[in-house]
CSV table of N, CA and C in Angstrom, one decimal:
chain,number,residue,atom,x,y,z
A,99,MET,N,92.8,108.8,117.1
A,99,MET,CA,92.8,108.5,115.3
A,99,MET,C,93.5,106.9,115.7
A,100,THR,N,93.8,105.8,114.5
A,100,THR,CA,94.3,105.0,115.1
A,100,THR,C,94.8,104.5,113.1
A,101,ASP,N,96.0,104.7,113.0
A,101,ASP,CA,96.8,103.8,112.7
A,101,ASP,C,96.5,102.9,111.0
A,102,HIS,N,96.6,103.0,110.2
A,102,HIS,CA,96.1,101.3,109.5
A,102,HIS,C,97.2,101.2,108.7
A,103,ARG,N,97.8,100.8,108.1
A,103,ARG,CA,99.3,100.9,107.0
A,103,ARG,C,99.4,102.6,106.7
A,104,GLU,N,99.2,102.3,105.6
A,104,GLU,CA,99.2,104.3,104.8
A,104,GLU,C,98.4,105.4,105.1
A,105,GLY,N,97.5,104.3,105.8
A,105,GLY,CA,95.7,105.1,105.8
A,105,GLY,C,95.8,106.0,108.2
A,106,ALA,N,94.6,106.2,108.0
A,106,ALA,CA,93.7,106.5,109.3
A,106,ALA,C,93.1,106.5,109.0
A,107,ILE,N,92.0,106.1,110.7
A,107,ILE,CA,91.2,106.8,110.7
A,107,ILE,C,91.4,107.8,112.7
A,108,VAL,N,89.7,108.3,111.7
A,108,VAL,CA,89.0,109.5,112.9
A,108,VAL,C,88.0,109.6,113.3
A,109,ARG,N,88.3,109.7,114.3
A,109,ARG,CA,86.4,110.3,114.9
A,109,ARG,C,85.7,111.5,114.1
A,110,TRP,N,85.4,111.5,113.7
A,110,TRP,CA,84.5,113.5,113.9
A,110,TRP,C,83.9,113.6,114.0
A,111,PRO,N,83.3,114.6,114.4
A,111,PRO,CA,84.6,116.2,114.6
A,111,PRO,C,85.3,115.5,115.6
A,112,GLY,N,85.8,116.2,114.3
A,112,GLY,CA,87.6,116.4,116.2
A,112,GLY,C,88.4,116.2,115.4
A,113,GLN,N,90.1,116.3,116.4
A,113,GLN,CA,91.1,117.1,116.0
A,113,GLN,C,91.6,117.0,115.1
A,114,THR,N,90.9,117.4,113.8
A,114,THR,CA,91.4,116.9,112.1
A,114,THR,C,91.2,117.7,111.5
A,115,PRO,N,91.8,117.8,110.2
A,115,PRO,CA,91.8,118.8,109.0
A,115,PRO,C,90.1,118.7,108.8
A,116,PRO,N,89.2,119.4,107.7
A,116,PRO,CA,88.4,120.1,107.7
A,116,PRO,C,88.0,118.6,106.5
A,117,ILE,N,86.5,118.5,107.4
A,117,ILE,CA,86.6,117.2,106.5
A,117,ILE,C,85.0,116.6,105.7
A,118,GLU,N,84.4,118.4,106.2
A,118,GLU,CA,83.3,117.8,106.2
A,118,GLU,C,82.8,117.7,105.1
A,119,ASP,N,83.1,118.5,104.3
A,119,ASP,CA,82.8,118.1,102.6
A,119,ASP,C,82.8,117.0,101.6
A,120,ASP,N,84.1,116.4,102.2
A,120,ASP,CA,84.9,114.5,102.2
A,120,ASP,C,83.3,114.3,102.6
A,121,LEU,N,83.1,114.0,103.6
A,121,LEU,CA,82.0,113.7,104.1
A,121,LEU,C,80.7,113.0,103.8
A,122,ALA,N,81.0,114.7,102.7
A,122,ALA,CA,79.1,114.8,102.7
A,122,ALA,C,79.3,113.7,100.9
A,123,ALA,N,80.6,113.7,100.8
A,123,ALA,CA,80.2,114.1,99.6
A,123,ALA,C,80.1,112.1,99.7
A,124,LEU,N,81.3,111.2,100.7
A,124,LEU,CA,80.5,110.1,100.8
A,124,LEU,C,79.4,109.8,101.0
A,125,LEU,N,78.5,109.8,102.1
A,125,LEU,CA,77.4,109.7,102.0
A,125,LEU,C,76.9,110.3,100.9
A,126,ALA,N,76.4,111.4,99.8
A,126,ALA,CA,76.4,110.7,98.8
A,126,ALA,C,76.1,109.7,98.0
A,127,ALA,N,77.8,109.4,97.8
A,127,ALA,CA,77.6,108.8,97.0
A,127,ALA,C,77.2,107.8,97.7
A,128,TYR,N,77.2,106.7,98.5
A,128,TYR,CA,76.4,105.5,99.6
A,128,TYR,C,74.8,106.0,99.4
A,129,HIS,N,74.5,107.0,99.0
A,129,HIS,CA,72.4,106.5,99.3
A,129,HIS,C,72.5,106.9,97.8
A,130,LEU,N,72.7,107.5,96.6
A,130,LEU,CA,73.0,107.5,95.6
A,130,LEU,C,73.6,105.5,94.6
A,131,ARG,N,74.0,105.6,95.3
A,131,ARG,CA,74.9,104.1,94.8
A,131,ARG,C,73.4,103.1,95.8
A,132,THR,N,72.3,103.4,96.5
A,132,THR,CA,71.3,102.6,97.3
A,132,THR,C,70.3,102.4,97.1
A,133,GLU,N,70.6,103.8,96.2
A,133,GLU,CA,69.3,104.2,96.0
A,133,GLU,C,68.6,103.9,94.3
A,134,ALA,N,69.6,103.3,93.7
A,134,ALA,CA,70.1,103.0,92.9
A,134,ALA,C,70.9,100.7,92.9
A,135,GLU,N,71.1,100.4,93.7
A,135,GLU,CA,70.7,99.0,93.9
A,135,GLU,C,69.7,98.7,94.5
A,136,LYS,N,68.3,99.8,95.2
A,136,LYS,CA,67.4,99.7,95.4
A,136,LYS,C,66.6,99.4,94.2
A,137,GLY,N,66.3,100.0,92.5
A,137,GLY,CA,65.7,100.1,91.3
A,137,GLY,C,65.1,101.1,91.7
A,138,GLU,N,65.2,102.7,92.6
A,138,GLU,CA,65.0,103.4,92.7
A,138,GLU,C,66.3,104.5,92.2
A,139,PRO,N,66.4,104.8,91.1
A,139,PRO,CA,67.5,105.6,90.9
A,139,PRO,C,67.0,107.3,91.2
A,140,VAL,N,68.2,107.8,91.9
A,140,VAL,CA,67.3,109.2,91.5
A,140,VAL,C,68.8,109.9,90.3
A,141,ALA,N,68.9,111.5,90.0
A,141,ALA,CA,69.7,111.6,88.9
A,141,ALA,C,70.4,112.6,90.1
A,142,ASP,N,70.3,112.6,90.9
A,142,ASP,CA,71.6,113.5,92.1
A,142,ASP,C,70.9,113.0,93.3
A,143,VAL,N,71.7,113.9,95.1
A,143,VAL,CA,71.5,114.0,95.6
A,143,VAL,C,69.7,115.0,95.9
A,144,ASN,N,69.6,115.7,95.4
A,144,ASN,CA,68.4,116.4,95.8
A,144,ASN,C,67.2,115.5,95.6
A,145,GLY,N,67.4,114.7,95.1
A,145,GLY,CA,65.8,113.3,94.6
A,145,GLY,C,66.1,112.5,95.3
A,146,LEU,N,66.4,112.7,96.6
A,146,LEU,CA,66.7,111.3,97.5
A,146,LEU,C,65.7,111.9,98.6
A,147,PRO,N,65.1,111.2,99.2
A,147,PRO,CA,64.2,111.5,100.0
A,147,PRO,C,64.9,112.6,101.3
A,148,ASP,N,63.9,112.9,102.1
A,148,ASP,CA,65.4,114.4,103.5
A,148,ASP,C,65.8,113.6,104.2
A,149,ARG,N,65.4,112.5,105.2
A,149,ARG,CA,65.8,111.7,105.5
A,149,ARG,C,68.0,111.8,104.7
A,150,TYR,N,67.4,111.5,104.6
A,150,TYR,CA,69.2,111.0,103.6
A,150,TYR,C,69.9,111.6,103.4
A,151,ARG,N,68.9,113.4,102.9
A,151,ARG,CA,69.4,114.7,101.7
A,151,ARG,C,69.9,115.7,103.7
A,152,ALA,N,69.5,115.5,104.8
A,152,ALA,CA,69.8,115.6,105.9
A,152,ALA,C,71.4,115.1,106.0
A,153,GLU,N,71.2,114.2,105.9
A,153,GLU,CA,72.0,113.8,106.6
A,153,GLU,C,74.2,114.5,105.3
A,154,ILE,N,73.4,114.6,104.1
A,154,ILE,CA,74.4,115.2,103.6
A,154,ILE,C,75.0,117.0,103.7
A,155,THR,N,73.8,117.5,103.3
A,155,THR,CA,73.9,118.4,103.8
A,155,THR,C,73.6,119.2,105.7
A,156,ASP,N,74.1,118.6,106.1
A,156,ASP,CA,74.3,118.8,107.3
A,156,ASP,C,74.5,117.7,108.2
A,157,PRO,N,75.6,116.1,108.3
A,157,PRO,CA,76.1,115.7,108.6
A,157,PRO,C,76.9,116.1,110.5
A,158,ARG,N,76.4,117.2,110.4
A,158,ARG,CA,76.8,117.4,112.1
A,158,ARG,C,75.9,117.3,112.7
A,159,THR,N,74.8,117.9,111.9
A,159,THR,CA,73.4,117.6,112.9
A,159,THR,C,72.4,116.3,113.0
A,160,ALA,N,73.0,116.5,111.9
A,160,ALA,CA,72.3,115.0,112.4
A,160,ALA,C,73.0,114.4,112.5
A,161,PHE,N,74.2,113.5,112.7
A,161,PHE,CA,74.9,112.5,113.7
A,161,PHE,C,75.2,113.1,114.8
A,162,ALA,N,74.7,114.2,115.4
A,162,ALA,CA,75.3,114.9,116.9
A,162,ALA,C,75.7,113.7,117.5
A,163,ASP,N,74.3,112.5,117.8
A,163,ASP,CA,74.6,111.4,119.3
A,163,ASP,C,75.2,110.8,119.2
A,164,ASP,N,76.5,110.4,117.7
A,164,ASP,CA,77.4,109.7,117.3
A,164,ASP,C,78.2,109.4,116.7
A,165,VAL,N,78.4,108.6,116.4
A,165,VAL,CA,80.8,108.7,116.9
A,165,VAL,C,79.9,108.6,115.1
A,166,VAL,N,80.7,109.2,113.7
A,166,VAL,CA,81.9,108.9,113.0
A,166,VAL,C,82.8,109.1,112.8
A,167,LEU,N,82.7,108.0,111.9
A,167,LEU,CA,84.7,107.4,111.7
A,167,LEU,C,85.0,108.6,110.3
A,168,VAL,N,86.1,108.2,110.3
A,168,VAL,CA,86.6,108.7,108.3
A,168,VAL,C,87.5,107.6,108.2
A,169,ALA,N,88.1,107.5,107.0
A,169,ALA,CA,89.0,106.7,107.2
A,169,ALA,C,90.1,107.5,106.1
A,170,PHE,N,91.3,107.2,106.1
A,170,PHE,CA,91.9,108.3,104.9
A,170,PHE,C,92.8,107.2,104.5
A,171,LEU,N,93.2,107.2,104.0
A,171,LEU,CA,94.8,107.0,102.1
A,171,LEU,C,95.1,107.7,102.0
A,172,GLU,N,96.0,107.7,102.6
A,172,GLU,CA,97.2,108.5,101.5
A,172,GLU,C,97.2,110.0,101.4
A,173,ASN,N,96.1,110.8,102.9
A,173,ASN,CA,95.7,112.2,102.8
A,173,ASN,C,94.4,112.4,101.8
A,174,ALA,N,94.3,110.5,101.2
A,174,ALA,CA,92.4,111.4,100.6
A,174,ALA,C,91.7,111.3,101.5
A,175,THR,N,90.6,111.1,102.2
A,175,THR,CA,88.7,110.8,102.8
A,175,THR,C,88.6,109.6,102.0
A,176,VAL,N,88.8,107.9,101.9
A,176,VAL,CA,88.8,107.1,101.7
A,176,VAL,C,87.1,106.6,101.7
A,177,GLY,N,86.8,106.3,103.2
A,177,GLY,CA,85.8,106.0,103.6
A,177,GLY,C,84.5,106.8,105.1
A,178,CYS,N,83.9,106.1,105.7
A,178,CYS,CA,83.2,106.5,106.5
A,178,CYS,C,82.4,105.1,107.4
A,179,LEU,N,81.9,105.4,109.0
A,179,LEU,CA,81.3,104.5,109.8
A,179,LEU,C,80.4,105.5,110.3
A,180,VAL,N,79.9,105.3,110.9
A,180,VAL,CA,77.5,106.1,111.7
A,180,VAL,C,78.2,104.9,113.5
A,181,VAL,N,78.4,105.3,113.7
A,181,VAL,CA,78.2,104.3,115.2
A,181,VAL,C,77.3,105.2,116.2
A,182,THR,N,75.4,104.3,116.5
A,182,THR,CA,74.5,104.9,116.7
A,182,THR,C,75.3,105.5,119.0
A,183,SER,N,74.4,106.4,118.6
A,183,SER,CA,74.8,106.8,120.8
A,183,SER,C,74.2,105.3,121.3
A,184,PRO,N,75.2,105.1,122.2
A,184,PRO,CA,75.2,103.7,123.0
A,184,PRO,C,73.3,103.8,123.5
A,185,THR,N,72.6,102.4,123.9
A,185,THR,CA,71.0,103.0,124.2
A,185,THR,C,70.5,101.3,125.1
A,186,ASN,N,71.1,101.5,125.9
A,186,ASN,CA,71.2,99.5,126.8
A,186,ASN,C,72.0,98.6,126.3
A,187,GLY,N,72.9,99.8,126.0
A,187,GLY,CA,74.3,99.0,126.2
A,187,GLY,C,74.3,98.0,124.1
A,188,GLN,N,73.4,99.1,123.3
A,188,GLN,CA,73.4,98.4,122.4
A,188,GLN,C,73.9,99.8,121.4
A,189,SER,N,73.9,100.0,119.8
A,189,SER,CA,74.6,100.4,119.5
A,189,SER,C,74.3,100.1,118.3
A,190,GLU,N,74.4,101.1,117.1
A,190,GLU,CA,73.6,100.0,115.3
A,190,GLU,C,75.7,100.6,114.5
A,191,ILE,N,76.0,100.0,113.5
A,191,ILE,CA,76.7,100.8,112.9
A,191,ILE,C,75.9,101.0,111.1
A,192,LYS,N,75.8,101.5,111.2
A,192,LYS,CA,75.0,102.5,109.8
A,192,LYS,C,76.2,103.3,108.5
A,193,ARG,N,75.8,103.4,107.7
A,193,ARG,CA,76.6,103.7,106.8
A,193,ARG,C,77.2,103.6,106.0
A,194,LEU,N,78.2,102.4,106.4
A,194,LEU,CA,79.7,101.9,105.9
A,194,LEU,C,79.8,102.0,104.5
A,195,TRP,N,81.2,102.9,103.8
A,195,TRP,CA,81.1,102.9,102.5
A,195,TRP,C,82.6,103.1,102.9
A,196,THR,N,83.6,102.8,101.3
A,196,THR,CA,84.6,102.5,101.3
A,196,THR,C,84.4,103.4,99.6
A,197,ALA,N,84.9,104.6,99.5
A,197,ALA,CA,85.6,104.7,98.0
A,197,ALA,C,84.8,103.9,96.9
A,198,PRO,N,84.2,103.5,96.1
A,198,PRO,CA,84.5,102.4,94.5
A,198,PRO,C,86.5,102.5,94.3
A,199,GLU,N,87.5,103.8,94.0
A,199,GLU,CA,88.6,103.3,93.9
A,199,GLU,C,89.6,103.1,95.6
A,200,SER,N,89.5,102.8,96.5
A,200,SER,CA,89.7,102.4,97.2
A,200,SER,C,89.7,101.4,98.1
A,201,ARG,N,88.4,100.5,97.5
A,201,ARG,CA,88.7,98.6,98.0
A,201,ARG,C,89.8,97.5,96.9
A,202,GLY,N,89.0,97.4,98.6
A,202,GLY,CA,90.3,96.2,98.9
A,202,GLY,C,91.3,96.8,99.0
A,203,ARG,N,91.5,97.7,100.0
A,203,ARG,CA,92.9,97.9,100.7
A,203,ARG,C,92.5,98.4,102.4
A,204,GLY,N,92.3,97.3,103.1
A,204,GLY,CA,91.4,97.6,104.5
A,204,GLY,C,89.9,98.1,105.3
A,205,VAL,N,89.8,99.4,104.2
A,205,VAL,CA,89.0,100.0,104.7
A,205,VAL,C,88.2,99.9,105.4
A,206,ALA,N,87.3,99.3,104.8
A,206,ALA,CA,85.9,98.6,105.6
A,206,ALA,C,86.3,97.7,106.8
A,207,SER,N,87.7,97.3,106.7
A,207,SER,CA,87.9,96.4,107.6
A,207,SER,C,88.2,97.1,109.3
A,208,ALA,N,89.0,97.5,108.8
A,208,ALA,CA,89.7,99.1,109.6
A,208,ALA,C,88.5,99.8,110.1
A,209,LEU,N,87.7,100.2,109.7
A,209,LEU,CA,86.6,101.2,109.8
A,209,LEU,C,84.9,100.1,111.1
A,210,LEU,N,85.7,99.2,110.7
A,210,LEU,CA,84.8,98.6,111.3
A,210,LEU,C,85.1,98.0,112.9
A,211,GLY,N,86.3,97.3,112.9
A,211,GLY,CA,87.2,97.6,113.7
A,211,GLY,C,87.0,98.6,114.5
A,212,THR,N,88.1,99.5,113.9
A,212,THR,CA,88.2,100.1,114.5
A,212,THR,C,85.9,100.9,115.8
A,213,ALA,N,85.7,100.8,115.3
A,213,ALA,CA,83.9,101.0,115.8
A,213,ALA,C,84.2,99.7,116.6
A,214,LEU,N,83.5,98.8,116.6
A,214,LEU,CA,84.1,97.4,118.0
A,214,LEU,C,85.3,97.6,118.7
A,215,SER,N,86.2,98.2,119.2
A,215,SER,CA,86.8,98.5,119.7
A,215,SER,C,86.5,99.4,120.5
A,216,ASP,N,86.3,100.7,119.8
A,216,ASP,CA,85.3,101.5,120.4
A,216,ASP,C,84.1,102.0,121.0
A,217,ALA,N,83.2,101.0,120.2
A,217,ALA,CA,81.4,100.5,121.9
A,217,ALA,C,82.1,99.8,122.3
A,218,ALA,N,83.0,99.0,122.8
A,218,ALA,CA,83.2,98.2,123.5
A,218,ALA,C,84.1,99.2,124.9
A,219,GLU,N,84.7,99.6,124.8
A,219,GLU,CA,85.0,100.7,125.0
A,219,GLU,C,84.4,102.0,126.0
A,220,HIS,N,83.8,101.9,125.7
A,220,HIS,CA,81.9,103.1,126.1
A,220,HIS,C,81.5,102.0,125.9
A,221,GLY,N,81.0,100.8,126.8
A,221,GLY,CA,80.5,99.6,128.1
A,221,GLY,C,78.7,99.8,127.3
A,222,VAL,N,79.0,99.2,124.9
A,222,VAL,CA,78.1,98.8,124.2
A,222,VAL,C,78.4,96.6,124.7
A,223,HIS,N,77.3,96.3,124.9
A,223,HIS,CA,77.3,94.6,124.7
A,223,HIS,C,77.7,94.8,123.6
A,224,THR,N,76.7,95.2,123.1
A,224,THR,CA,75.5,94.5,121.1
A,224,THR,C,76.3,95.9,119.8
A,225,VAL,N,76.3,94.6,118.7
A,225,VAL,CA,76.7,95.9,118.4
A,225,VAL,C,74.8,94.6,117.0
A,226,ARG,N,74.4,96.2,116.7
A,226,ARG,CA,74.4,95.1,114.8
A,226,ARG,C,74.3,96.0,114.1
A,227,LEU,N,73.5,96.0,112.8
A,227,LEU,CA,73.2,96.7,111.6
A,227,LEU,C,72.5,95.9,110.9
A,228,SER,N,72.5,96.8,110.1
A,228,SER,CA,71.5,95.6,109.1
A,228,SER,C,72.0,95.9,107.3
A,229,VAL,N,71.9,94.9,106.2
A,229,VAL,CA,72.9,95.5,105.2
A,229,VAL,C,72.1,95.1,103.9
A,230,TRP,N,71.4,95.6,102.9
A,230,TRP,CA,70.7,94.5,101.9
A,230,TRP,C,71.5,93.4,101.4
A,231,GLU,N,70.3,92.7,100.9
A,231,GLU,CA,70.6,90.9,100.7
A,231,GLU,C,71.9,91.4,99.4
A,232,TRP,N,71.4,92.4,98.8
A,232,TRP,CA,71.9,92.2,97.8
A,232,TRP,C,73.9,92.0,97.9
A,233,ARG,N,73.9,92.9,99.1
A,233,ARG,CA,75.3,93.3,99.8
A,233,ARG,C,76.9,92.7,99.3
A,234,THR,N,76.2,91.2,99.0
A,234,THR,CA,76.8,89.7,99.3
A,234,THR,C,78.4,90.0,100.1
A,235,VAL,N,79.1,90.9,100.0
A,235,VAL,CA,80.8,91.0,99.7
A,235,VAL,C,81.2,91.4,100.9
A,236,ALA,N,79.4,93.2,101.1
A,236,ALA,CA,80.3,92.9,103.0
A,236,ALA,C,78.9,92.3,103.6
A,237,ILE,N,77.7,91.1,103.8
A,237,ILE,CA,77.8,89.8,104.5
A,237,ILE,C,78.7,89.3,104.5
A,238,ALA,N,79.8,89.3,104.2
A,238,ALA,CA,80.8,88.0,104.5
A,238,ALA,C,82.0,88.8,105.1
A,239,LEU,N,82.4,90.3,104.9
A,239,LEU,CA,83.2,90.8,105.6
A,239,LEU,C,82.3,90.7,106.9
A,240,TYR,N,81.3,91.5,107.2
A,240,TYR,CA,80.6,91.2,108.7
A,240,TYR,C,80.3,89.4,109.1
A,241,GLU,N,81.0,88.8,108.9
A,241,GLU,CA,80.8,87.6,109.1
A,241,GLU,C,81.8,86.6,109.0
A,242,ARG,N,82.9,87.9,108.6
A,242,ARG,CA,84.1,87.2,108.8
A,242,ARG,C,84.6,88.0,110.3
A,243,LEU,N,83.7,88.7,110.1
A,243,LEU,CA,84.5,90.0,112.1
A,243,LEU,C,83.3,89.3,112.8
A,244,GLY,N,82.2,88.2,112.8
A,244,GLY,CA,81.5,87.8,113.9
A,244,GLY,C,80.1,88.3,114.5
A,245,PHE,N,80.1,88.5,113.2
A,245,PHE,CA,78.6,88.9,113.4
A,245,PHE,C,78.1,88.2,112.6
A,246,THR,N,76.7,87.5,113.4
A,246,THR,CA,75.2,86.8,112.4
A,246,THR,C,73.9,86.9,112.8
A,247,VAL,N,73.6,86.4,111.0
A,247,VAL,CA,71.9,87.0,111.4
A,247,VAL,C,71.3,86.9,111.9
A,248,THR,N,70.6,87.5,112.6
A,248,THR,CA,69.7,87.1,113.4
A,248,THR,C,68.0,87.9,112.3
A,249,GLN,N,66.7,88.1,113.7
A,249,GLN,CA,65.5,88.7,113.5
A,249,GLN,C,65.8,89.6,113.4
A,250,SER,N,64.8,90.2,111.7
A,250,SER,CA,64.7,91.6,111.7
A,250,SER,C,63.9,92.9,112.9
A,251,TRP,N,64.3,93.5,112.9
A,251,TRP,CA,64.0,95.1,113.6
A,251,TRP,C,63.6,96.1,112.1
A,252,ASP,N,63.8,95.6,111.4
A,252,ASP,CA,62.6,97.1,110.5
A,252,ASP,C,62.7,95.8,109.1
A,253,GLU,N,61.6,95.6,109.1
A,253,GLU,CA,60.2,96.0,107.8
A,253,GLU,C,60.8,95.7,106.6
A,254,ARG,N,61.9,96.0,105.6
A,254,ARG,CA,61.6,96.7,104.7
A,254,ARG,C,62.4,94.4,104.2
A,255,LYS,N,62.0,94.6,102.8
A,255,LYS,CA,61.9,93.6,102.7
A,255,LYS,C,63.9,93.6,101.9
A,256,GLN,N,63.7,92.1,101.7
A,256,GLN,CA,65.7,91.9,101.3
A,256,GLN,C,66.6,93.0,102.2
A,257,LEU,N,66.1,92.6,103.7
A,257,LEU,CA,67.8,93.5,104.2
A,257,LEU,C,67.2,92.8,105.6
A,258,VAL,N,68.9,92.5,105.5
A,258,VAL,CA,69.7,91.5,106.1
A,258,VAL,C,70.1,92.3,107.8
A,259,CYS,N,68.8,91.3,108.8
A,259,CYS,CA,69.9,92.2,109.7
A,259,CYS,C,70.7,91.5,110.8
A,260,MET,N,72.0,92.0,111.7
A,260,MET,CA,72.8,90.9,111.6
A,260,MET,C,72.8,91.8,113.4
A,261,GLN,N,74.1,90.9,114.2
A,261,GLN,CA,73.9,91.5,115.2
A,261,GLN,C,76.0,90.8,115.5
A,262,ARG,N,76.2,91.6,116.9
A,262,ARG,CA,77.2,90.7,117.1
A,262,ARG,C,77.1,91.8,118.6
A,263,THR,N,78.0,90.2,119.5
A,263,THR,CA,78.1,90.4,121.0
A,263,THR,C,79.6,91.0,121.3
A,264,LEU,N,80.1,92.0,121.9
A,264,LEU,CA,82.0,92.3,121.9
A,264,LEU,C,82.0,92.1,123.6
């Protein structure tokens, strides 16, 4: 567990209170917002693509090989981030999400800092991520933390690919 001001970042699953439902709610909010921003809003989780719905309904299986970080502020689950299992010294950050009511309190920065430290400790030399181009606040955060735009590895339009060497 890593403490940040009045909050904490924990690895999940682990020695934490049961947070699977809270994590599922954060993932649902992330995916529903993303689909709406792409111009493809859905009414609820049942309208999401199967792969996203699987993350929400069974995150333990969906992220079995990955590191899942969960942020708490004042005993509330307020953020999450997934770091994929390393392959050839490289990991990918996915599903960074902070609950809207907790934004501006350093949650995303704390999650990213913990993820980068953890990755470096486990021999990762490059961390990459992708972000939708309209998420300019997130892009600015990534750039402040040393990520740079790189050639895309994903064919989806409007997706910005970034990486950072550790």
